[in-house]
C-alpha cells in the first residue's frame, strides 16, 4: 500500500491525487526485471515530499479543465516526479552517495549498472507519461528544454566542485537549473494543462521559480543546521564533496582567509574540521544571512500567489507554500 | 570539418544527408560546458558507421515526402543516432570500457560524472529532435516504447552476466532489445515519416529487426575473430566481462564441460585462457555455426528488401545491406 509523506495528511484533496500519481508511476515502471522494478517501488515508498506533482496539481486546480482531462492531468503531474527521481538516481552515482531519504541509495545497494539503467528507464517513462498527457508536441518540446536546463544546472554545479572562488551568482545559476527549473515547469504545466486563465499561466512560471530557489536554499541551510536523524540523510555531505552552497559561499565572499585553511583540505576534511567549519559559519552570521536571502524568495512567491485571482484552492497553494518554506525538517 | 566513415564514400547521396544529420547533432549539443560539448563532438568525429540514420534515410527515400519535409526527415534521422550515442556512453560506464571506436571512452577520459550527464543530455536532445521532426505525439510514444525496449535488452544482458546456463533464446531476446529494436525503429520511422506506401511501412519493421539481429551477431563473431587494430576496440572484451555471446553460447550448448573450467575463472581469465577459449570455439565449429545463423537473418532481410516495390533507391538499400552484413571490419 503506497502512502504519501505525512505532511500531506493536512491536505487531503491533494493527497488523494498524489496517491493516484504514485500508483500510475508504479504501473508504468512494471518491468520484467524485478530488481529494477523493486528499486523504483522502494523509492516511491520512501515517501518523498512529492512537491513537483503537488505544485502541478495545485495550479491545475485553479483552472477550468473538465473531469475528462483528469487522467491526463495525473499523468503529467506524475511525469514531473519521475524526472525528479531519475535525476536523483543519476546524481547519486556521481556523488557516490550512500543514503537518500533515510534509505540506502540505488547505486550503493545495487551497483552503478542498475542505477544507470533505472535512471534511464525513468527518463523513458517520463516522456511516455507526457505522451499520454498531451496531444501537443509543444509540451514535449517544453519538457526537453526543461530537462536540458536541469542538466545544465547539475553540470554547472559539477564544474564548480572544490572551487573556493565560487560566487553567489554561480550558485544561483546552478540552483535555478538543477532545482528551480522543475518547480517552474511543474507550476506552468499544471496551469497550462489545467486550462487556467492566461494571467495565472503567465505568473505560474515565476512563482515556481521563486519557490524552487527558496526550497533549495532552505535545503542547503538545513544541511548545516540539522542532525542526520531529523533530515534522514548525511549532513555536511555537500561540503565534503566540494559542493559549496549558500551559507559557505556567503562566508567565502565575506571572509575567505578564515575558511581557506579548512577548505584547502579538500576531501580530507575530518569531523573536527567540519565542526570548526560550522562554528566559523555561525561566527560570520552566514546561516542567518542565508535565511534572510531565502526569505526574500519566499516572500516574492507568497506575494505573487496572494495576488492571483480569488479561488478556493488558492488558499491551499498559499498555505502549503508557507508551511513548506518555513519548515525545519 | 565533420566527416563520415569512409564506407559512405560509395553512397554519396546518403553520405550528404548523413553529414546534415551530424551537423544538426553538433548544433543541438552546443552547450556552455565545453568539456561535455567537446565530448559529443569527439564522438561524432570518431566516424561511427551511422547505420541507424542511414537506414532511416534509405527507407524515407522510398516514400513520397515533399522537399518541405526535408528538415524534419533529417531531425528524425539524427535522433536515432543520438539515442544510440547516449546508450553507448551509459553502457561504457557499466562495462568500465576504456576504448570505443578507437578512442578512449567518455567515462575513462572524463570520469563517470561527465559520462552520466553527457548521456542524459543526449537523451534530452533525442526527444528534442523528435519534437522538431513531428507534430504527432504518437511518434513520441513510439520512441518512448522503443527506448524502453532497448533498455530492457541491456538490462537482460546485465542479468545474464557470467551465467554459464545462458541459452540462445536469452541471447536473442537481449540483442532484439539492445540492438535490433533501434534498427527496427529507424527503418519504420523512416518509412512512416517518408510517407512510403503502406506495404513498405508494414515490411520496414521486420526488415529492420532482421538487419539489427544479423548486425549484432556479426559484431559478436568479430569479437572472437579480429585483432584489436582492425576493429578499433579491445577484442574478447565481452567474455572477460561475463557477456557470453553467440559463438560461446553455441559452444556451451553443445559441449558445456569443455568450456566450464575456463569460464569458471570469471574475471580472472588470463590471455592464455582466452587463447584456449578461442581454440575451443574453433574445435567445436562455433564460429562457423554462428556465421550460419547470422546468414539466415541476412538472407531474410535481403529477400524482403528484394520484394519491396521497385524504386531507384531500393538498389542502394539492398547493396548497402549486403555490404554491411558481409563485412569483416
XYZ file of C-alpha atoms in Angstrom:
658
model
C 0.000 0.000 0.000
C 1.535 3.265 -1.150
C 1.490 6.169 1.274
C 2.441 9.803 0.942
C 4.730 11.794 3.204
C 2.777 12.635 6.412
C 2.890 16.351 5.531
C 0.032 15.659 3.074
C -2.333 14.459 5.836
C -3.262 18.116 6.268
C -4.130 18.486 2.572
C -6.438 15.524 1.842
C -7.688 16.636 -1.592
C -4.137 16.914 -2.923
C -3.087 13.781 -1.051
C -5.679 11.728 -2.920
C -4.406 12.975 -6.293
C -0.778 12.394 -5.293
C -1.628 8.772 -4.466
C -3.075 8.414 -7.971
C 0.220 9.747 -9.363
C 2.240 7.248 -7.326
C 0.082 4.328 -8.413
C 0.454 5.386 -12.037
C 4.250 5.614 -11.689
C 4.387 2.104 -10.243
C 2.145 0.823 -13.051
C 4.351 2.457 -15.694
C 7.570 1.048 -14.255
C 6.320 -2.537 -14.126
C 9.024 -4.435 -15.972
C 10.353 -7.936 -16.251
C 13.473 -7.210 -14.209
C 12.239 -7.393 -10.629
C 15.364 -5.846 -9.099
C 14.921 -2.612 -11.038
C 11.141 -2.644 -10.612
C 11.548 -3.015 -6.855
C 14.166 -0.261 -6.829
C 11.607 2.170 -8.206
C 8.887 0.931 -5.841
C 11.246 1.399 -2.882
C 11.887 4.988 -3.926
C 8.146 5.622 -4.231
C 7.519 4.047 -0.823
C 10.277 6.047 0.847
C 7.769 8.909 0.971
C 9.475 11.774 -0.742
C 7.663 15.076 -0.413
C 6.211 14.978 -3.965
C 6.460 18.724 -4.225
C 6.700 18.889 -8.006
C 3.486 16.958 -8.738
C 1.832 18.751 -5.806
C 2.555 22.170 -7.302
C 1.478 20.902 -10.707
C -1.849 19.727 -9.212
C -2.392 22.864 -7.120
C -2.015 25.060 -10.196
C -4.124 22.763 -12.350
C -6.931 23.061 -9.806
C -7.037 26.821 -10.342
C -8.136 26.145 -13.936
C -11.170 25.087 -15.880
C -10.159 21.628 -17.092
C -13.052 19.187 -17.314
C -13.290 15.877 -15.489
C -12.432 14.115 -18.784
C -8.957 15.608 -18.549
C -8.415 14.008 -15.137
C -6.272 11.077 -16.327
C -4.119 13.358 -18.452
C -3.600 15.760 -15.531
C -2.488 12.863 -13.306
C -0.110 11.558 -15.996
C 1.537 14.955 -16.488
C 1.791 15.547 -12.719
C 3.357 12.108 -12.303
C 5.873 12.883 -15.061
C 7.373 15.733 -13.010
C 8.110 13.354 -10.110
C 9.512 10.732 -12.480
C 12.044 13.167 -13.951
C 12.947 14.197 -10.399
C 13.521 10.544 -9.379
C 15.651 9.937 -12.485
C 17.898 12.899 -11.661
C 18.193 11.782 -8.007
C 19.371 8.320 -9.043
C 21.884 9.620 -11.569
C 23.129 12.284 -9.117
C 23.772 9.607 -6.517
C 26.052 7.792 -8.993
C 28.079 10.960 -9.318
C 28.080 11.848 -5.613
C 28.666 8.202 -4.677
C 26.048 8.910 -2.004
C 25.191 6.011 0.246
C 21.978 7.403 1.775
C 18.910 9.171 0.353
C 15.551 9.687 2.100
C 16.692 7.535 5.008
C 17.399 4.554 2.730
C 20.486 3.234 1.024
C 20.814 4.728 -2.481
C 20.246 2.664 -5.610
C 23.904 2.710 -6.615
C 25.086 1.869 -3.125
C 22.661 -1.052 -2.783
C 22.514 -2.430 -6.337
C 25.619 -1.038 -8.041
C 26.048 1.667 -10.621
C 24.883 -0.546 -13.506
C 21.394 -0.831 -12.016
C 21.476 2.883 -11.125
C 22.361 3.986 -14.672
C 19.634 1.831 -16.251
C 16.984 2.637 -13.635
C 17.563 6.356 -14.227
C 17.390 5.862 -17.995
C 14.250 3.760 -17.657
C 12.639 6.545 -15.619
C 13.546 9.082 -18.324
C 11.728 6.913 -20.881
C 8.741 6.657 -18.517
C 8.842 10.446 -18.076
C 8.340 11.047 -21.806
C 5.870 8.160 -22.004
C 3.683 9.814 -19.344
C 3.928 13.128 -21.184
C 2.852 11.473 -24.436
C -0.157 10.091 -22.516
C -0.899 13.521 -21.060
C -0.955 15.689 -24.137
C -1.564 15.747 -27.878
C 0.711 18.764 -28.149
C 4.274 18.264 -29.297
C 4.909 21.771 -27.902
C 4.553 20.351 -24.377
C 7.090 17.648 -25.233
C 9.413 20.347 -26.574
C 8.942 22.415 -23.413
C 9.941 19.389 -21.354
C 13.047 18.591 -23.410
C 14.171 22.184 -22.870
C 13.466 21.956 -19.132
C 15.284 18.662 -18.810
C 18.269 20.206 -20.586
C 18.242 23.188 -18.171
C 18.077 20.845 -15.164
C 21.136 19.019 -16.517
C 22.938 22.294 -17.199
C 22.385 23.225 -13.548
C 23.817 19.893 -12.402
C 26.760 20.202 -14.780
C 27.375 23.766 -13.636
C 27.488 22.558 -10.030
C 29.877 19.767 -11.002
C 32.174 22.299 -12.708
C 32.421 24.332 -9.500
C 33.337 21.431 -7.241
C 36.071 22.442 -4.709
C 36.102 25.920 -6.267
C 36.762 28.347 -3.403
C 36.248 31.254 -5.817
C 32.613 30.251 -6.398
C 30.253 33.243 -6.229
C 26.633 33.765 -5.252
C 25.898 34.263 -8.975
C 27.381 30.841 -9.804
C 25.307 29.285 -7.039
C 22.087 30.954 -8.151
C 22.677 29.810 -11.717
C 23.163 26.188 -10.590
C 20.088 26.035 -8.387
C 17.904 27.812 -10.954
C 18.726 24.894 -13.234
C 19.024 21.862 -11.021
C 16.057 22.642 -8.727
C 14.013 25.704 -9.674
C 13.593 24.720 -13.321
C 11.490 21.683 -12.443
C 9.336 23.659 -9.975
C 8.839 26.286 -12.698
C 7.880 23.621 -15.225
C 5.504 21.915 -12.784
C 3.641 25.118 -11.913
C 3.460 26.278 -15.532
C 2.459 22.913 -16.956
C -0.201 22.498 -14.246
C -1.627 25.938 -15.034
C -1.478 25.350 -18.789
C -2.911 21.815 -18.896
C -5.404 22.732 -16.159
C -6.663 25.470 -18.504
C -6.118 28.342 -16.102
C -6.786 31.932 -17.064
C -3.896 33.477 -19.026
C -2.985 35.679 -16.054
C -2.361 32.617 -13.866
C -0.470 30.758 -16.601
C 1.760 33.781 -17.066
C 2.547 34.134 -13.344
C 2.948 30.417 -12.676
C 6.497 30.302 -14.042
C 7.997 32.951 -11.787
C 6.078 31.641 -8.758
C 7.503 28.188 -9.439
C 10.993 29.565 -9.901
C 10.906 31.538 -6.646
C 9.549 28.539 -4.713
C 12.243 26.319 -6.214
C 15.063 28.726 -5.396
C 13.822 29.210 -1.814
C 13.335 25.459 -1.390
C 16.900 24.681 -2.477
C 18.351 27.446 -0.311
C 16.479 26.120 2.728
C 17.665 22.602 1.928
C 21.243 23.846 1.751
C 20.860 25.712 5.060
C 19.404 22.580 6.723
C 22.496 20.661 5.623
C 24.459 22.844 8.061
C 21.919 23.064 10.882
C 20.277 19.654 11.198
C 21.335 16.312 12.603
C 21.314 13.255 10.324
C 18.345 11.757 12.250
C 15.963 14.637 11.561
C 16.940 15.008 7.917
C 17.205 11.303 7.027
C 20.352 11.899 5.030
C 24.001 12.536 5.824
C 24.594 16.078 6.941
C 27.535 18.183 5.757
C 27.785 15.804 2.854
C 27.916 18.555 0.251
C 30.963 20.330 1.625
C 32.929 17.077 1.887
C 32.245 16.525 -1.805
C 33.294 20.066 -2.678
C 29.764 21.329 -3.307
C 29.816 24.760 -1.682
C 26.311 26.077 -1.076
C 24.756 29.347 0.065
C 25.936 29.624 3.702
C 29.509 28.740 2.816
C 29.545 30.953 -0.266
C 28.459 33.889 1.898
C 31.300 33.012 4.276
C 33.812 32.824 1.437
C 32.664 36.133 -0.019
C 32.877 37.880 3.369
C 35.939 36.317 4.985
C 37.750 33.985 2.601
C 41.001 33.839 4.612
C 39.176 32.335 7.583
C 37.666 29.497 5.520
C 40.535 28.664 3.165
C 42.720 26.672 5.607
C 39.806 24.296 6.141
C 38.556 24.120 2.540
C 42.040 23.604 1.147
C 41.929 20.182 2.780
C 39.519 19.199 0.007
C 38.096 15.758 0.591
C 40.290 15.178 3.633
C 38.089 17.244 5.980
C 37.807 15.443 9.319
C 34.804 15.559 11.635
C 36.559 18.132 13.799
C 37.329 20.227 10.675
C 33.635 20.107 9.835
C 32.722 21.206 13.368
C 35.200 24.073 13.018
C 33.649 24.999 9.683
C 30.163 25.132 11.183
C 31.453 27.327 14.022
C 33.058 29.676 11.505
C 29.763 29.910 9.606
C 27.951 30.870 12.807
C 30.645 33.407 13.823
C 30.292 35.041 10.410
C 26.463 35.014 10.627
C 26.322 33.038 7.394
C 23.307 30.956 8.416
C 21.233 33.987 9.362
C 22.242 35.804 6.200
C 21.411 32.772 4.039
C 17.994 32.567 5.746
C 17.396 36.253 5.012
C 18.162 35.727 1.314
C 15.877 32.672 1.136
C 13.232 34.749 2.890
C 13.179 37.283 0.028
C 12.371 34.493 -2.458
C 9.709 33.066 -0.121
C 8.067 36.468 0.223
C 8.136 37.137 -3.505
C 6.450 33.773 -4.120
C 3.822 34.267 -1.402
C 3.023 37.818 -2.555
C 2.546 36.610 -6.149
C 0.298 33.750 -5.019
C -1.704 36.162 -2.892
C -2.311 38.392 -5.935
C -3.692 35.540 -8.073
C -7.430 35.741 -8.862
C -9.609 34.524 -6.000
C -10.214 30.741 -5.973
C -10.955 28.228 -3.164
C -7.791 26.229 -3.960
C -5.635 29.360 -3.886
C -5.600 29.218 -0.085
C -4.203 25.668 -0.178
C -1.463 26.829 -2.540
C -0.617 29.734 -0.228
C -0.790 27.712 2.960
C 1.290 24.826 1.587
C 3.956 27.169 0.278
C 4.150 28.951 3.612
C 4.406 25.643 5.516
C 6.990 24.257 3.157
C 9.204 27.270 3.121
C 9.242 27.705 6.881
C 9.901 24.028 7.628
C 12.760 22.822 9.771
C 12.613 19.183 8.510
C 35.089 19.603 -40.590
C 32.872 16.627 -39.891
C 33.424 13.506 -41.999
C 31.575 10.244 -42.268
C 33.017 6.751 -42.041
C 34.786 6.000 -45.377
C 32.228 3.256 -46.135
C 29.840 6.045 -47.190
C 32.147 7.274 -49.975
C 30.463 4.647 -52.168
C 26.981 6.010 -51.367
C 27.310 9.780 -51.999
C 23.587 10.656 -51.866
C 23.205 9.108 -48.412
C 26.581 10.479 -47.331
C 25.411 14.047 -47.979
C 22.292 13.531 -45.843
C 24.287 11.858 -43.062
C 26.581 14.904 -42.932
C 23.493 17.075 -42.463
C 22.466 14.833 -39.552
C 25.901 15.135 -37.931
C 25.925 18.923 -38.282
C 22.476 19.099 -36.708
C 23.563 16.901 -33.783
C 26.552 19.163 -33.134
C 24.308 22.235 -33.336
C 21.820 20.716 -30.878
C 24.507 19.760 -28.355
C 26.112 23.203 -28.266
C 26.180 23.987 -24.556
C 28.033 26.221 -22.161
C 30.110 23.393 -20.707
C 32.882 22.962 -23.258
C 34.145 19.657 -21.854
C 30.814 17.949 -22.441
C 30.260 19.718 -25.751
C 33.670 18.555 -26.958
C 32.963 15.049 -25.709
C 29.969 14.827 -28.038
C 31.900 16.395 -30.927
C 34.703 13.860 -30.433
C 32.200 11.016 -30.634
C 30.721 12.474 -33.826
C 34.190 12.928 -35.320
C 35.234 9.382 -34.462
C 33.310 8.307 -37.542
C 30.884 5.721 -36.356
C 29.087 3.873 -39.105
C 25.818 5.857 -38.707
C 23.791 2.810 -39.640
C 20.625 3.827 -37.799
C 20.187 7.225 -39.510
C 21.336 5.639 -42.782
C 18.566 3.026 -42.679
C 16.099 5.713 -41.654
C 17.123 7.816 -44.674
C 17.170 4.880 -47.097
C 13.614 3.952 -46.164
C 12.436 7.573 -46.194
C 13.736 7.883 -49.760
C 11.390 5.113 -50.853
C 8.478 7.380 -49.935
C 6.626 10.394 -51.256
C 7.604 13.065 -48.700
C 7.932 16.535 -50.215
C 11.044 18.687 -50.105
C 9.377 20.768 -47.349
C 9.668 17.767 -45.058
C 13.444 17.637 -45.600
C 14.421 19.308 -42.306
C 12.062 17.096 -40.341
C 13.411 13.970 -42.002
C 16.974 14.994 -41.102
C 15.966 15.737 -37.482
C 14.276 12.362 -37.023
C 17.166 10.504 -38.692
C 19.610 12.352 -36.424
C 17.538 11.399 -33.362
C 18.196 7.686 -33.972
C 21.968 8.248 -33.868
C 21.652 10.450 -30.762
C 19.825 7.729 -28.820
C 22.486 5.272 -29.990
C 25.284 7.560 -28.751
C 23.526 8.032 -25.380
C 23.278 4.277 -24.866
C 26.936 3.786 -25.888
C 28.091 6.319 -23.279
C 25.949 4.865 -20.493
C 26.962 1.297 -21.433
C 30.621 2.245 -21.161
C 30.028 3.390 -17.546
C 28.663 -0.049 -16.764
C 31.296 -2.001 -18.689
C 34.039 0.309 -17.428
C 35.274 0.133 -21.014
C 38.362 2.138 -21.780
C 38.141 2.112 -25.597
C 35.356 2.717 -28.105
C 35.686 3.377 -31.833
C 39.454 3.545 -31.459
C 39.259 6.348 -28.872
C 39.263 6.450 -25.112
C 35.676 6.271 -23.780
C 33.960 9.244 -22.179
C 33.993 7.710 -18.713
C 37.626 6.645 -18.979
C 38.760 10.082 -20.184
C 36.453 12.438 -18.270
C 35.095 10.359 -15.386
C 31.708 8.847 -14.778
C 30.129 12.179 -13.740
C 30.670 13.633 -17.230
C 29.592 10.316 -18.780
C 26.302 10.182 -16.834
C 25.406 13.787 -17.698
C 26.531 13.586 -21.331
C 24.326 10.515 -21.826
C 21.389 12.263 -20.140
C 21.958 15.389 -22.213
C 21.874 13.281 -25.376
C 18.582 11.696 -24.281
C 17.085 15.183 -23.918
C 18.454 16.096 -27.380
C 16.957 12.861 -28.753
C 13.447 13.870 -27.719
C 14.105 17.468 -28.728
C 14.969 16.358 -32.272
C 11.842 14.196 -32.361
C 9.698 17.136 -31.265
C 11.249 19.099 -34.159
C 10.576 16.246 -36.554
C 6.909 15.557 -35.974
C 3.628 17.056 -34.845
C 2.452 13.604 -33.837
C 2.611 12.604 -30.194
C 2.186 9.022 -31.465
C 5.730 9.161 -32.840
C 6.988 10.346 -29.438
C 5.099 7.482 -27.819
C 6.586 5.008 -30.293
C 10.046 6.248 -29.367
C 9.490 6.020 -25.605
C 8.421 2.406 -26.098
C 11.463 1.694 -28.265
C 13.829 3.324 -25.808
C 12.316 1.191 -23.053
C 12.822 -1.974 -25.134
C 16.450 -1.031 -25.824
C 16.985 -0.641 -22.070
C 15.224 -3.928 -21.342
C 17.653 -5.612 -23.738
C 20.628 -4.039 -21.947
C 19.204 -4.974 -18.548
C 18.539 -8.506 -19.734
C 22.172 -8.790 -20.843
C 23.327 -7.430 -17.470
C 21.212 -10.038 -15.663
C 22.923 -12.852 -17.562
C 26.477 -11.757 -16.824
C 28.747 -14.762 -16.016
C 25.728 -17.045 -16.470
C 27.060 -20.268 -17.997
C 23.477 -21.544 -18.331
C 22.602 -18.738 -20.760
C 20.681 -20.002 -23.800
C 20.360 -18.933 -27.419
C 16.825 -17.737 -26.548
C 18.195 -15.453 -23.808
C 20.779 -14.102 -26.235
C 18.238 -13.457 -28.972
C 15.978 -11.643 -26.523
C 18.829 -9.365 -25.406
C 20.003 -8.439 -28.883
C 16.445 -7.923 -30.164
C 16.190 -5.225 -27.494
C 19.628 -3.694 -27.217
C 20.427 -3.605 -30.951
C 17.620 -4.728 -33.258
C 14.974 -2.501 -31.656
C 16.703 0.683 -32.795
C 17.248 -0.662 -36.336
C 13.553 -1.613 -36.434
C 12.547 1.853 -35.207
C 14.859 3.587 -37.694
C 13.534 1.674 -40.701
C 9.897 2.023 -39.649
C 10.146 5.704 -38.726
C 11.960 6.454 -41.995
C 9.251 4.667 -43.992
C 6.449 6.319 -42.000
C 7.776 9.887 -41.953
C 8.987 9.490 -45.545
C 5.372 8.696 -46.463
C 6.074 5.341 -48.044
C 3.324 3.119 -49.378
C 1.617 1.083 -46.610
C 3.209 -2.112 -47.914
C 6.702 -0.707 -47.351
C 5.817 0.744 -43.942
C 4.486 -2.632 -42.883
C 7.590 -4.538 -44.001
C 10.094 -1.968 -42.709
C 9.865 -3.218 -39.125
C 10.797 -6.820 -39.765
C 13.497 -5.829 -42.271
C 14.997 -3.541 -39.611
C 14.786 -6.231 -36.973
C 16.491 -8.853 -39.154
C 19.242 -6.407 -40.125
C 19.757 -5.479 -36.457
C 19.935 -9.095 -35.291
C 22.372 -10.045 -38.077
C 24.468 -6.947 -37.421
C 24.824 -7.745 -33.709
C 25.596 -11.409 -34.398
C 28.335 -10.420 -36.848
C 29.707 -7.924 -34.321
C 29.811 -10.655 -31.687
C 31.526 -13.063 -34.098
C 34.124 -10.390 -34.999
C 34.918 -10.020 -31.294
C 36.335 -13.579 -31.471
C 37.950 -13.410 -34.897
C 39.517 -9.972 -35.287
C 42.599 -8.278 -33.908
C 42.212 -5.048 -31.901
C 43.822 -2.997 -34.721
C 41.236 -3.890 -37.364
C 38.261 -3.478 -35.045
C 39.434 -0.335 -33.199
C 38.246 -1.731 -29.893
C 39.519 -4.316 -27.439
C 38.798 -7.838 -28.598
C 37.496 -10.604 -26.330
C 36.336 -7.850 -24.039
C 32.823 -9.245 -23.697
C 33.829 -12.640 -22.370
C 36.136 -11.102 -19.756
C 33.160 -9.100 -18.506
C 30.931 -12.156 -18.417
C 28.933 -11.206 -21.511
C 28.587 -14.515 -23.333
C 27.568 -14.024 -26.978
C 26.525 -16.244 -29.859
C 29.702 -18.279 -30.593
C 30.282 -19.052 -26.926
C 26.608 -19.819 -26.266
C 26.684 -22.337 -29.114
C 29.783 -23.842 -27.520
C 28.138 -24.007 -24.097
C 25.002 -25.598 -25.511
C 26.997 -28.228 -27.416
C 29.866 -29.057 -25.076
C 29.494 -27.287 -21.744
C 32.041 -29.449 -19.861
C 34.809 -28.333 -22.192
C 34.136 -24.614 -21.585
C 33.290 -24.600 -17.875
C 36.842 -24.916 -16.472
C 37.767 -21.726 -18.348
C 34.545 -19.769 -17.741
C 34.512 -20.629 -14.038
C 37.552 -18.369 -13.711
C 35.144 -15.448 -14.160
C 37.002 -12.163 -14.466
C 40.350 -13.821 -13.797
C 40.741 -15.167 -17.347
C 44.342 -14.703 -18.466
C 45.487 -14.067 -22.028
C 46.411 -17.734 -22.381
C 42.961 -18.739 -21.060
C 41.428 -16.525 -23.720
C 43.585 -18.116 -26.409
C 42.473 -21.546 -25.145
C 38.857 -20.414 -25.267
C 39.196 -19.279 -28.880
C 40.785 -22.629 -29.802
C 37.899 -24.465 -28.134
C 35.405 -22.381 -30.116
C 37.145 -23.318 -33.352
C 37.398 -27.004 -32.403
C 33.652 -27.018 -31.730
C 32.914 -25.174 -35.006
C 31.156 -22.437 -33.031
C 32.312 -19.591 -35.300
C 31.094 -21.308 -38.473
C 27.797 -22.204 -36.824
C 27.311 -18.657 -35.568
C 28.014 -17.348 -39.070
C 25.412 -19.748 -40.479
C 22.790 -18.469 -38.035
C 23.599 -14.837 -38.846
C 23.373 -15.743 -42.520
C 19.726 -16.792 -42.139
C 18.853 -13.341 -40.788
C 20.866 -11.654 -43.557
C 19.056 -13.662 -46.228
C 15.638 -12.993 -44.732
C 16.380 -9.255 -44.710
C 17.765 -9.249 -48.273
C 14.838 -11.296 -49.617
C 12.332 -8.908 -48.025
C 14.151 -5.881 -49.437
C 14.228 -7.506 -52.850
C 10.451 -7.978 -52.756
C 9.753 -4.305 -51.996
C 8.095 -2.334 -54.831
C 10.556 -1.208 -57.482
C 12.310 2.112 -56.737
C 15.722 3.551 -57.756
C 16.826 3.828 -54.108
C 15.846 0.240 -53.385
C 19.074 -0.929 -55.016
C 21.099 1.244 -52.630
C 19.236 -0.261 -49.679
C 19.925 -3.777 -50.969
C 23.531 -3.144 -51.867
C 24.326 -1.413 -48.551
C 22.726 -4.188 -46.533
C 24.653 -6.817 -48.474
C 27.948 -4.939 -47.977
C 27.302 -4.343 -44.322
C 26.307 -7.844 -43.468
C 29.212 -9.471 -45.252
C 31.857 -7.122 -43.806
C 34.906 -8.355 -41.988
C 35.622 -4.991 -40.276
